[in-house]
Short mmCIF file of C-alpha atoms in Angstrom, two decimals:
data_model
loop_
_atom_site.label_atom_id
_atom_site.label_comp_id
_atom_site.label_asym_id
_atom_site.label_seq_id
_atom_site.Cartn_x
_atom_site.Cartn_y
_atom_site.Cartn_z
CA MET L 1 0.00 0.00 0.00
CA SER L 2 1.14 3.52 -0.70
CA GLU L 3 2.50 5.44 2.27
CA PHE L 4 0.41 8.40 1.08
CA ALA L 5 -2.90 6.55 1.42
CA SER L 6 -5.19 8.34 3.83
CA GLY L 7 -8.50 10.06 4.37
CA PRO L 8 -10.60 10.67 1.26
CA GLN L 9 -8.63 8.15 -0.79
CA GLU L 10 -10.32 5.34 1.14
CA TRP L 11 -13.40 5.53 -1.09
CA VAL L 12 -11.76 4.25 -4.28
CA GLY L 13 -12.29 0.58 -3.44
CA ALA L 14 -15.64 0.74 -1.64
CA TRP L 15 -17.96 0.52 -4.64
CA SER L 16 -20.64 -1.76 -3.18
CA GLU L 17 -20.56 -0.10 0.23
CA LYS L 18 -21.14 3.36 -1.24
CA ARG L 19 -23.89 2.18 -3.61
CA ALA L 20 -25.64 0.27 -0.82
CA ALA L 21 -25.75 3.49 1.18
CA LEU L 22 -27.01 5.60 -1.72
CA THR L 23 -29.40 3.26 -3.55
CA PRO L 24 -29.88 0.14 -1.39
CA ASP L 25 -33.08 -1.10 -3.04
CA ARG L 26 -32.14 -0.56 -6.67
CA ASP L 27 -31.14 -3.61 -8.72
CA GLY L 28 -27.41 -3.53 -9.39
CA LEU L 29 -27.13 -6.98 -10.98
CA VAL L 30 -29.47 -9.36 -12.78
CA ASP L 31 -28.43 -12.93 -13.58
CA ALA L 32 -30.33 -13.76 -16.76
CA THR L 33 -29.22 -17.40 -16.59
CA THR L 34 -30.96 -18.08 -13.28
CA GLY L 35 -33.37 -15.15 -13.09
CA ALA L 36 -31.85 -13.99 -9.78
CA ARG L 37 -31.87 -10.26 -9.02
CA PHE L 38 -29.56 -8.49 -6.60
CA THR L 39 -30.06 -5.04 -5.12
CA TYR L 40 -27.05 -2.96 -4.19
CA ALA L 41 -27.75 -3.84 -0.56
CA ASP L 42 -27.66 -7.54 -1.54
CA LEU L 43 -24.40 -7.06 -3.42
CA ASP L 44 -22.77 -5.33 -0.48
CA ARG L 45 -23.81 -8.07 1.95
CA ARG L 46 -22.42 -10.69 -0.46
CA ALA L 47 -19.22 -8.66 -0.78
CA ASN L 48 -18.83 -8.59 3.01
CA ARG L 49 -19.03 -12.39 3.18
CA THR L 50 -16.59 -12.70 0.31
CA ALA L 51 -14.19 -10.20 1.91
CA ARG L 52 -14.07 -12.37 5.03
CA LEU L 53 -13.32 -15.39 2.85
CA LEU L 54 -10.54 -13.54 1.04
CA ARG L 55 -8.92 -12.46 4.30
CA GLU L 56 -8.91 -16.08 5.48
CA HIS L 57 -6.78 -16.86 2.41
CA GLY L 58 -4.52 -13.82 2.61
CA VAL L 59 -6.12 -11.86 -0.21
CA GLU L 60 -5.66 -8.39 1.25
CA ASP L 61 -3.12 -5.57 1.07
CA GLY L 62 -2.07 -6.49 -2.45
CA GLY L 63 -2.67 -10.25 -2.18
CA ARG L 64 -4.18 -11.80 -5.30
CA VAL L 65 -7.17 -13.96 -6.12
CA ALA L 66 -7.48 -15.50 -9.57
CA VAL L 67 -10.78 -16.68 -11.02
CA VAL L 68 -11.51 -18.91 -14.01
CA SER L 69 -15.22 -18.67 -14.71
CA ARG L 70 -17.93 -17.48 -17.03
CA ASN L 71 -19.88 -14.36 -16.06
CA ARG L 72 -21.67 -15.05 -12.79
CA PRO L 73 -22.50 -13.26 -9.49
CA GLU L 74 -19.54 -14.81 -7.64
CA VAL L 75 -17.12 -13.01 -9.96
CA VAL L 76 -18.89 -9.73 -9.16
CA ASP L 77 -18.59 -10.56 -5.45
CA LEU L 78 -14.83 -10.97 -5.87
CA PHE L 79 -14.55 -7.55 -7.54
CA PHE L 80 -16.39 -5.76 -4.76
CA ALA L 81 -14.67 -7.78 -2.02
CA THR L 82 -11.14 -7.09 -3.25
CA GLY L 83 -12.03 -3.41 -3.14
CA LYS L 84 -12.81 -3.86 0.54
CA THR L 85 -9.71 -5.88 1.47
CA GLY L 86 -7.19 -4.17 -0.78
CA GLY L 87 -6.72 -7.41 -2.68
CA VAL L 88 -6.20 -7.73 -6.42
CA LEU L 89 -8.58 -9.63 -8.72
CA ALA L 90 -7.06 -11.52 -11.67
CA PRO L 91 -9.77 -12.98 -13.94
CA LEU L 92 -8.28 -15.53 -16.35
CA SER L 93 -9.77 -16.75 -19.61
CA HIS L 94 -11.34 -20.20 -19.54
CA ARG L 95 -10.63 -20.33 -23.29
CA LEU L 96 -6.86 -20.60 -22.82
CA ALA L 97 -5.06 -23.92 -23.28
CA PRO L 98 -3.64 -25.44 -20.06
CA PRO L 99 0.00 -24.45 -20.84
CA GLU L 100 -1.03 -20.82 -21.46
CA LEU L 101 -3.23 -20.79 -18.35
CA GLY L 102 -0.41 -22.34 -16.33
CA GLU L 103 2.02 -19.64 -17.40
CA LEU L 104 -0.42 -16.91 -16.41
CA LEU L 105 -1.16 -18.55 -13.06
CA GLU L 106 2.54 -18.74 -12.33
CA ARG L 107 2.92 -15.07 -13.21
CA VAL L 108 -0.08 -13.94 -11.15
CA ASP L 109 0.85 -16.24 -8.23
CA PRO L 110 -2.55 -16.02 -6.51
CA ALA L 111 -3.12 -16.84 -2.85
CA LEU L 112 -6.56 -18.17 -3.83
CA LEU L 113 -7.90 -19.62 -7.07
CA VAL L 114 -11.66 -19.76 -7.69
CA VAL L 115 -12.78 -22.04 -10.54
CA GLU L 116 -16.17 -22.73 -12.07
CA THR L 117 -16.66 -26.51 -12.24
CA PRO L 118 -16.64 -26.88 -16.07
CA PHE L 119 -13.03 -25.68 -16.07
CA LEU L 120 -11.61 -27.59 -13.11
CA ALA L 121 -9.93 -30.23 -15.26
CA ASP L 122 -8.19 -27.63 -17.43
CA VAL L 123 -7.08 -25.69 -14.37
CA ARG L 124 -5.68 -28.85 -12.79
CA GLY L 125 -3.82 -29.46 -16.03
CA ALA L 126 -2.56 -25.89 -16.00
CA MET L 127 -1.34 -26.18 -12.43
CA ALA L 128 0.52 -29.35 -13.36
CA GLU L 129 2.40 -27.28 -15.96
CA THR L 130 3.81 -24.98 -13.28
CA ASP L 131 6.90 -25.59 -11.16
CA SER L 132 6.14 -23.72 -7.98
CA LEU L 133 2.45 -22.75 -7.83
CA ASP L 134 0.96 -23.53 -4.44
CA THR L 135 -2.48 -22.02 -4.00
CA ASP L 136 -5.83 -22.84 -2.43
CA VAL L 137 -8.55 -23.83 -4.93
CA LEU L 138 -12.30 -23.35 -4.43
CA ALA L 139 -14.87 -24.70 -6.88
CA VAL L 140 -18.00 -22.80 -7.93
CA GLU L 141 -20.83 -25.04 -9.08
CA ALA L 142 -22.00 -24.09 -12.56
CA SER L 143 -25.75 -24.09 -11.68
CA ASP L 144 -26.78 -24.32 -15.37
CA GLY L 145 -25.78 -27.92 -16.00
CA ALA L 146 -22.39 -27.12 -17.53
CA GLY L 147 -19.68 -29.31 -16.10
CA ASP L 148 -22.09 -31.91 -14.74
CA GLY L 149 -20.16 -35.02 -13.89
CA ALA L 150 -16.88 -33.15 -13.40
CA ASP L 151 -14.58 -34.50 -10.72
CA VAL L 152 -14.94 -31.72 -8.14
CA ASP L 153 -11.81 -32.50 -6.15
CA ALA L 154 -11.80 -29.15 -4.35
CA PRO L 155 -13.72 -27.48 -1.52
CA THR L 156 -16.70 -25.55 -2.81
CA TYR L 157 -16.84 -21.79 -2.79
CA ALA L 158 -20.39 -21.70 -1.39
CA GLU L 159 -19.58 -23.95 1.59
CA SER L 160 -16.42 -21.97 2.36
CA LEU L 161 -18.12 -18.56 2.59
CA PRO L 162 -18.39 -17.26 6.16
CA ALA L 163 -21.98 -16.69 7.26
CA PRO L 164 -21.72 -13.11 8.63
CA ASP L 165 -22.63 -10.45 6.08
CA SER L 166 -22.29 -7.44 8.38
CA PRO L 167 -19.90 -4.62 7.41
CA VAL L 168 -16.19 -5.42 7.41
CA GLU L 169 -13.23 -3.18 8.07
CA THR L 170 -12.12 -1.82 4.72
CA ALA L 171 -8.57 -1.22 3.58
CA THR L 172 -7.12 2.25 3.23
CA LEU L 173 -6.16 2.45 -0.41
CA SER L 174 -4.21 4.74 -2.65
CA PRO L 175 -5.46 5.44 -6.17
CA GLU L 176 -2.17 3.97 -7.37
CA ASP L 177 -2.82 0.59 -5.75
CA PRO L 178 -3.75 -2.18 -8.22
CA HIS L 179 -7.29 -3.52 -8.28
CA LEU L 180 -7.32 -5.68 -11.41
CA LEU L 181 -4.85 -7.77 -13.38
CA LEU L 182 -6.35 -8.07 -16.86
CA HIS L 183 -4.61 -9.98 -19.59
CA THR L 184 -4.35 -8.86 -23.17
CA GLY L 185 -5.93 -10.73 -26.08
CA GLY L 186 -2.96 -13.01 -26.52
CA SER L 187 -3.14 -13.51 -30.29
CA THR L 188 0.65 -13.67 -30.35
CA GLY L 189 2.18 -15.76 -27.57
CA THR L 190 1.02 -15.88 -23.96
CA PRO L 191 -1.02 -12.80 -23.00
CA LYS L 192 0.55 -10.05 -20.91
CA GLU L 193 -1.00 -9.20 -17.54
CA THR L 194 -1.91 -5.52 -17.41
CA VAL L 195 -1.94 -3.77 -14.03
CA ILE L 196 -5.14 -1.72 -13.63
CA THR L 197 -5.10 0.62 -10.64
CA HIS L 198 -8.02 2.01 -8.67
CA ARG L 199 -7.22 5.36 -10.29
CA GLY L 200 -7.54 3.81 -13.75
CA VAL L 201 -10.88 2.18 -12.94
CA VAL L 202 -12.33 5.40 -11.54
CA TRP L 203 -11.09 7.69 -14.31
CA ASN L 204 -12.26 5.37 -17.08
CA SER L 205 -15.66 5.34 -15.41
CA LEU L 206 -15.73 9.13 -15.30
CA ASN L 207 -14.65 9.36 -18.93
CA THR L 208 -17.40 6.95 -19.95
CA ILE L 209 -20.14 8.66 -17.95
CA THR L 210 -19.28 12.12 -19.28
CA ALA L 211 -18.67 11.04 -22.89
CA TRP L 212 -21.68 8.75 -23.29
CA GLY L 213 -24.11 10.51 -20.98
CA LEU L 214 -24.84 7.54 -18.70
CA ARG L 215 -27.75 7.84 -16.25
CA ASP L 216 -28.73 6.25 -12.95
CA ASP L 217 -31.68 4.47 -14.55
CA ASP L 218 -29.61 2.84 -17.32
CA VAL L 219 -29.75 -0.91 -17.88
CA THR L 220 -27.18 -2.83 -19.91
CA PRO L 221 -27.01 -6.45 -21.04
CA MET L 222 -23.27 -7.01 -20.58
CA VAL L 223 -22.01 -9.38 -23.29
CA PHE L 224 -18.24 -9.15 -22.76
CA PRO L 225 -16.51 -11.85 -20.69
CA MET L 226 -15.32 -10.80 -17.26
CA PHE L 227 -11.78 -11.98 -17.97
CA HIS L 228 -11.56 -9.07 -20.42
CA THR L 229 -11.40 -5.32 -19.83
CA GLY L 230 -14.71 -5.14 -21.71
CA GLY L 231 -16.35 -7.16 -18.94
CA TRP L 232 -15.48 -4.53 -16.35
CA ASN L 233 -14.43 -1.19 -17.72
CA VAL L 234 -16.38 -0.77 -20.95
CA ILE L 235 -19.73 -0.42 -19.25
CA THR L 236 -20.16 -2.51 -16.05
CA VAL L 237 -18.24 -0.35 -13.58
CA PRO L 238 -19.41 2.95 -15.12
CA LEU L 239 -23.02 1.81 -14.68
CA TRP L 240 -22.40 0.78 -11.09
CA HIS L 241 -20.81 4.19 -10.56
CA MET L 242 -24.13 5.74 -11.60
CA GLY L 243 -26.31 3.19 -9.79
CA GLY L 244 -27.58 1.49 -12.94
CA THR L 245 -28.33 -2.18 -13.61
CA VAL L 246 -26.04 -4.74 -15.25
CA VAL L 247 -27.48 -7.96 -16.71
CA ILE L 248 -25.14 -10.95 -17.12
CA ALA L 249 -25.46 -14.47 -18.50
CA ARG L 250 -23.21 -17.55 -18.74
CA GLU L 251 -23.43 -17.80 -22.53
CA PHE L 252 -24.16 -15.40 -25.35
CA ASP L 253 -27.25 -16.03 -27.42
CA PRO L 254 -28.52 -13.35 -29.83
CA GLY L 255 -32.17 -14.21 -29.24
CA GLU L 256 -31.73 -14.12 -25.48
CA LEU L 257 -29.92 -10.79 -25.74
CA LEU L 258 -32.83 -9.35 -27.70
CA ARG L 259 -35.24 -10.69 -25.09
CA VAL L 260 -33.28 -9.02 -22.29
CA ILE L 261 -33.30 -5.66 -24.05
CA ASP L 262 -37.04 -5.96 -24.56
CA GLU L 263 -38.04 -7.23 -21.12
CA GLU L 264 -35.48 -5.39 -18.96
CA GLY L 265 -35.70 -2.11 -20.87
CA GLY L 266 -32.07 -2.21 -21.95
CA SER L 267 -30.89 1.35 -22.58
CA VAL L 268 -27.15 0.89 -23.18
CA LEU L 269 -25.59 -1.76 -25.40
CA VAL L 270 -21.90 -2.19 -26.19
CA ALA L 271 -20.83 -5.23 -28.22
CA VAL L 272 -18.35 -6.44 -30.81
CA PRO L 273 -19.41 -6.29 -34.48
CA ALA L 274 -20.00 -10.04 -34.71
CA VAL L 275 -22.55 -9.89 -31.88
CA LEU L 276 -24.32 -6.90 -33.42
CA ARG L 277 -24.53 -8.72 -36.76
CA MET L 278 -25.85 -11.94 -35.19
CA MET L 279 -28.58 -9.93 -33.47
CA THR L 280 -29.73 -8.40 -36.76
CA ASP L 281 -29.74 -11.85 -38.40
CA HIS L 282 -31.87 -13.42 -35.66
CA GLU L 283 -35.53 -14.21 -36.23
CA ARG L 284 -36.51 -12.09 -33.21
CA TRP L 285 -34.84 -8.95 -34.61
CA ALA L 286 -37.85 -7.50 -36.39
CA ASP L 287 -40.29 -8.11 -33.51
CA THR L 288 -38.08 -6.95 -30.61
CA ASP L 289 -38.94 -3.60 -29.05
CA LEU L 290 -35.68 -1.63 -29.17
CA SER L 291 -37.20 1.72 -28.22
CA SER L 292 -35.49 1.72 -24.81
CA LEU L 293 -31.99 1.69 -26.37
CA ARG L 294 -30.46 5.17 -26.36
CA VAL L 295 -26.71 4.36 -26.35
CA ALA L 296 -25.34 1.71 -28.71
CA LYS L 297 -21.63 1.26 -29.40
CA SER L 298 -19.56 -1.18 -31.43
CA GLY L 299 -16.04 -2.00 -30.27
CA GLY L 300 -13.30 -4.58 -30.62
CA GLY L 301 -12.79 -4.09 -34.36
CA PRO L 302 -14.30 -2.30 -37.35
CA CYS L 303 -18.07 -2.56 -37.74
CA ARG L 304 -19.27 -2.95 -41.32
CA GLN L 305 -21.41 -0.17 -42.76
CA SER L 306 -24.13 -2.67 -43.68
CA VAL L 307 -24.48 -3.75 -40.04
CA MET L 308 -24.60 -0.16 -38.82
CA GLU L 309 -27.27 0.72 -41.39
CA THR L 310 -29.46 -2.15 -40.16
CA TRP L 311 -29.36 -0.67 -36.66
CA TRP L 312 -29.93 2.86 -37.95
CA ASP L 313 -33.01 1.61 -39.81
CA ARG L 314 -34.45 0.67 -36.39
CA GLY L 315 -33.80 4.19 -35.08
CA ILE L 316 -30.70 3.19 -33.05
CA ASP L 317 -27.80 5.66 -33.24
CA LEU L 318 -25.11 2.96 -33.37
CA SER L 319 -21.54 4.28 -33.57
CA GLN L 320 -18.06 2.87 -33.21
CA GLY L 321 -15.74 3.10 -30.22
CA TYR L 322 -12.10 2.32 -29.61
CA GLY L 323 -10.19 1.02 -26.64
CA LEU L 324 -7.56 -1.35 -25.36
CA THR L 325 -6.69 -3.02 -22.09
CA GLU L 326 -3.69 -0.73 -21.61
CA CYS L 327 -5.70 2.50 -21.72
CA GLY L 328 -9.29 2.96 -20.70
CA PRO L 329 -10.73 1.28 -22.65
CA ASN L 330 -13.21 4.09 -23.42
CA ASN L 331 -11.15 6.78 -25.14
CA PHE L 332 -13.40 8.39 -27.76
CA ALA L 333 -16.99 9.49 -28.29
CA MET L 334 -19.01 10.61 -31.28
CA PRO L 335 -20.01 14.29 -31.05
CA GLU L 336 -23.69 15.06 -30.68
CA GLY L 337 -25.40 15.11 -34.06
CA TRP L 338 -22.50 13.43 -35.84
CA PRO L 339 -23.04 13.01 -39.60
CA ARG L 340 -23.46 9.50 -41.05
CA GLU L 341 -20.53 10.00 -43.42
CA LYS L 342 -18.32 9.82 -40.30
CA ALA L 343 -19.56 6.29 -39.49
CA ASP L 344 -16.12 4.73 -39.99
CA ALA L 345 -14.62 7.06 -37.35
CA VAL L 346 -14.39 6.39 -33.60
CA GLY L 347 -15.07 10.04 -32.79
CA THR L 348 -13.08 12.61 -30.86
CA PRO L 349 -11.19 12.12 -27.57
CA ALA L 350 -13.23 11.80 -24.39
CA MET L 351 -13.18 14.50 -21.70
CA HIS L 352 -10.00 13.41 -19.94
CA VAL L 353 -8.13 11.76 -22.82
CA ALA L 354 -5.42 13.21 -25.06
CA ALA L 355 -4.71 11.56 -28.40
CA ARG L 356 -2.16 12.06 -31.16
CA VAL L 357 -1.01 10.34 -34.35
CA VAL L 358 2.75 10.10 -34.75
CA GLU L 359 5.51 8.71 -36.93
CA ASP L 360 8.97 8.33 -35.39
CA GLY L 361 7.71 10.24 -32.36
CA GLU L 362 6.57 13.29 -34.31
CA ALA L 363 2.97 14.31 -35.01
CA VAL L 364 1.89 13.72 -38.60
CA GLU L 365 -0.12 16.09 -40.76
CA THR L 366 -3.92 16.04 -40.82
CA GLY L 367 -5.10 13.08 -42.86
CA ALA L 368 -1.77 11.23 -42.71
CA ILE L 369 -1.57 7.75 -41.19
CA GLY L 370 0.64 7.05 -38.19
CA GLU L 371 0.59 5.29 -34.83
CA LEU L 372 -2.15 6.28 -32.39
CA GLN L 373 -0.90 7.29 -28.96
CA LEU L 374 -3.05 8.09 -25.93
CA ARG L 375 -2.59 9.80 -22.59
CA SER L 376 -5.09 9.78 -19.73
CA PRO L 377 -5.31 9.20 -15.98
CA HIS L 378 -7.20 6.01 -16.88
CA ALA L 379 -4.10 4.43 -18.45
CA ALA L 380 -2.78 1.22 -16.90
CA ALA L 381 0.30 1.23 -14.69
CA GLY L 382 2.17 -1.21 -16.95
CA TYR L 383 2.58 -4.93 -17.42
CA LEU L 384 3.08 -7.28 -14.48
CA ASP L 385 6.75 -8.31 -14.12
CA ASN L 386 7.55 -7.23 -17.68
CA PRO L 387 9.72 -4.08 -17.56
CA ASP L 388 10.84 -4.22 -21.20
CA GLU L 389 7.30 -4.34 -22.61
CA THR L 390 6.18 -1.74 -20.05
CA GLU L 391 8.89 0.65 -21.20
CA ALA L 392 8.05 0.06 -24.87
CA THR L 393 4.34 0.75 -24.39
CA PHE L 394 4.24 3.30 -21.56
CA GLY L 395 7.77 4.69 -21.33
CA SER L 396 7.27 7.86 -23.39
CA GLY L 397 4.49 9.18 -21.16
CA TRP L 398 2.02 8.25 -23.90
CA VAL L 399 0.46 4.81 -24.37
CA ALA L 400 1.77 3.43 -27.67
CA THR L 401 -1.26 1.53 -28.94
CA GLY L 402 0.35 -0.21 -31.91
CA ASP L 403 -2.70 0.84 -33.96
CA LEU L 404 -2.56 2.96 -37.08
CA ALA L 405 -4.88 5.95 -37.26
CA ARG L 406 -5.51 9.25 -38.98
CA VAL L 407 -7.30 12.44 -37.98
CA ASP L 408 -9.54 14.09 -40.55
CA GLU L 409 -10.05 17.81 -41.07
CA ASP L 410 -12.96 17.83 -38.58
CA GLY L 411 -10.93 16.23 -35.77
CA TYR L 412 -12.49 12.76 -36.04
CA TYR L 413 -10.12 9.83 -35.47
CA HIS L 414 -10.18 6.89 -37.87
CA ILE L 415 -8.52 3.55 -37.01
CA GLU L 416 -6.64 2.10 -39.98
CA GLY L 417 -5.59 -1.25 -38.53
CA ARG L 418 -2.66 -2.65 -36.57
CA LYS L 419 0.81 -1.29 -37.23
CA LYS L 420 2.15 -4.83 -37.48
CA ASP L 421 -0.46 -5.74 -40.15
CA LEU L 422 0.74 -3.16 -42.69
CA PHE L 423 2.57 -4.63 -45.69
CA VAL L 424 4.35 -3.15 -48.69
CA SER L 425 3.38 -4.12 -52.24
CA GLY L 426 5.50 -2.75 -55.07
CA GLY L 427 6.80 0.00 -52.78
CA GLU L 428 3.30 1.08 -51.69
CA ASN L 429 1.90 0.74 -48.18
CA VAL L 430 -1.20 -1.44 -47.98
CA TYR L 431 -3.42 -1.20 -44.89
CA PRO L 432 -5.47 -4.40 -44.61
CA ALA L 433 -8.30 -2.69 -42.71
CA GLU L 434 -8.94 -0.37 -45.65
CA VAL L 435 -9.05 -3.29 -48.09
CA GLU L 436 -11.29 -5.31 -45.78
CA ASP L 437 -13.76 -2.44 -45.48
CA ALA L 438 -14.05 -2.26 -49.27
CA ILE L 439 -14.46 -6.02 -49.66
CA ALA L 440 -17.12 -6.06 -46.91
CA ASP L 441 -19.39 -4.01 -49.17
CA TYR L 442 -19.64 -7.02 -51.49
CA ASP L 443 -23.02 -8.61 -50.72
CA ALA L 444 -21.66 -12.15 -50.54
CA VAL L 445 -19.12 -11.26 -47.79
CA ALA L 446 -20.00 -11.66 -44.11
CA GLU L 447 -16.45 -11.25 -42.76
CA CYS L 448 -13.06 -10.70 -44.37
CA VAL L 449 -9.40 -10.67 -43.33
CA VAL L 450 -6.61 -9.67 -45.70
CA VAL L 451 -3.14 -11.12 -45.07
CA PRO L 452 0.10 -10.60 -47.01
CA VAL L 453 1.76 -13.36 -49.04
CA SER L 454 5.01 -13.35 -51.01
CA ASP L 455 4.99 -12.40 -54.68
CA ASP L 456 7.90 -12.59 -57.14
CA GLN L 457 6.92 -9.38 -58.92
CA TRP L 458 5.57 -7.13 -56.16
CA GLY L 459 7.33 -8.49 -53.07
CA GLN L 460 4.06 -8.92 -51.18
CA VAL L 461 0.41 -8.97 -52.22
CA GLY L 462 -2.83 -9.48 -50.36
CA LYS L 463 -4.82 -12.65 -49.90
CA ALA L 464 -8.49 -12.14 -48.99
CA VAL L 465 -9.83 -14.74 -46.56
CA VAL L 466 -13.63 -14.58 -46.68
CA GLU L 467 -16.51 -15.93 -44.61
CA LEU L 468 -19.54 -15.97 -46.89
CA THR L 469 -22.95 -14.58 -46.10
CA PRO L 470 -25.16 -17.60 -45.24
CA GLY L 471 -26.85 -19.09 -48.27
CA VAL L 472 -24.62 -17.28 -50.78
CA ALA L 473 -22.37 -19.14 -53.24
CA ALA L 474 -18.63 -18.60 -53.44
CA PHE L 475 -17.35 -16.12 -56.01
CA SER L 476 -14.18 -15.83 -58.09
CA LEU L 477 -11.16 -13.61 -57.53
CA ASP L 478 -11.86 -11.90 -60.86
CA ALA L 479 -15.39 -11.06 -59.73
CA LEU L 480 -14.06 -9.57 -56.50
CA ARG L 481 -11.38 -7.53 -58.25
CA SER L 482 -13.95 -6.26 -60.73
CA PHE L 483 -16.13 -5.14 -57.81
CA LEU L 484 -13.17 -3.30 -56.27
CA ASP L 485 -12.33 -1.40 -59.46
CA GLY L 486 -12.98 2.26 -58.79
CA ARG L 487 -13.21 1.61 -55.04
CA LEU L 488 -9.55 0.84 -54.32
CA ALA L 489 -6.26 1.50 -56.04
CA ARG L 490 -5.24 -1.54 -58.07
CA PHE L 491 -2.12 -2.20 -55.98
CA LYS L 492 -4.41 -2.73 -52.98
CA HIS L 493 -6.52 -5.39 -54.70
CA PRO L 494 -6.04 -8.92 -53.34
CA HIS L 495 -4.22 -11.30 -55.69
CA HIS L 496 -5.44 -14.44 -53.92
CA LEU L 497 -8.75 -15.58 -52.42
CA ALA L 498 -9.68 -18.22 -49.86
CA PHE L 499 -12.88 -19.13 -48.03
CA VAL L 500 -13.55 -20.29 -44.47
CA ASP L 501 -16.76 -21.63 -42.94
CA GLU L 502 -16.22 -19.46 -39.86
CA MET L 503 -13.54 -17.02 -38.78
CA PRO L 504 -11.45 -18.06 -35.77
CA THR L 505 -11.95 -15.79 -32.77
CA SER L 506 -9.75 -14.54 -29.95
CA GLY L 507 -11.01 -12.85 -26.82
CA PRO L 508 -14.64 -11.70 -26.76
CA ASP L 509 -15.67 -12.87 -30.24
CA LYS L 510 -12.97 -10.82 -31.95
CA ILE L 511 -11.53 -12.24 -35.16
CA ASP L 512 -8.16 -13.87 -34.46
CA ARG L 513 -6.02 -12.32 -37.19
CA GLN L 514 -2.96 -14.23 -36.06
CA ALA L 515 -4.72 -17.56 -36.55
CA VAL L 516 -5.86 -16.49 -40.02
CA THR L 517 -2.33 -15.36 -40.91
CA GLU L 518 -0.77 -18.59 -39.67
CA ARG L 519 -3.14 -20.64 -41.82
CA PHE L 520 -3.29 -18.55 -45.00
CA GLY L 521 -0.30 -16.19 -44.90
CA GLU L 522 3.43 -16.74 -44.95
#
């Protein structure tokens, strides 16, 4: 703990305690899987029990608890309880392979590990991969049938919880103390653990509330996994800050998501493009009452114009956002009354965010493409036990995002893809995101990734990897290139074409570009 921690700084971790005092009877959490509803008073009582459990296992004053689970109330309890004890919550992806999970567990070195029963076998395998990990394990029963028949060779979380739910003594925290360890997407190698401080959580919440105009009566169906920054910082914590309601579920289902918006009066929705597209393709789309939705954002990758138009046709002002685990993640907002021709932009910087586009450390001219860098009090503190990567990303005083961007004459920022994805064809820079956006306008294309391959004449050329729109036949490369004539410079046209039944994903339903490159690129 910081030696400067005192007085008014105590509040940064006491989210459930403060909300229980302000709005005790308002629903803070709804579990759509079981139908259970929890007021803020309920959540605080649960957090008090969980805080006592954490202290029994040494999860206080910087001690760590890791959790491998789908979205469920117990994960929320751990978030609020670590705020009370001064512990650090490290949610880990249940989608990781045992060796990857083992490496992260060894790095996090938790005093307590909480595991939902469907993932116990993988976690045991992960722990076997480590050399020195010695931690207590508690099992959380799935409650929806998942993992039935699993060998639950661990004490259960429910039976281990102390009975008293009265207030506990809370830690005195500094804003610089860590609250979350959130790992990056991990499309290249084992993910890095990003250190998110209480200051970062609070300032991202403030940026989100002020930029998006969140209200105390807002309701959101939260579709991001809680092992991802999207599960906490995109919308969950900002809504709790305001006293709103967050709806969670174990699994994503587009029809169920539409039902929740309709029946719960969902007013805020943030999702990745794939989720937004699946909702519009669902049979319930046309009959669902969406009139309660007033904030709708797409994040985690470019959203196709055709998807956005489908939402606009229903009167929903869907726009794109941009974020990353290392900063925010909510960094931009669309100005009020933004014109539709700016739909491919992510907007202008939020209230307490500075942004710039640079090349070799110097700002580029308006309209030129360079690396996007961000600065904000909601930036992460760095990477856990990784000083070299921390220096590379945070060392300049700006967060180097690794994303290419440009700023137009009206101050709107446009993301042009990852810096590492750029390739050179015949001496010309080719930005795959630009090519993919053009290809996505072809009616037969549901998703597209462009990867570079070697070419004797041009050095490198693009290969378009396409997931077809359901029920549409495959097309030829010549047909695609003919469609692109007049839309893209010829040197940007793909020279090769491949089809996949379904794009591989990484993280919260984001397309795994690395997996596509490994299969189709060179």
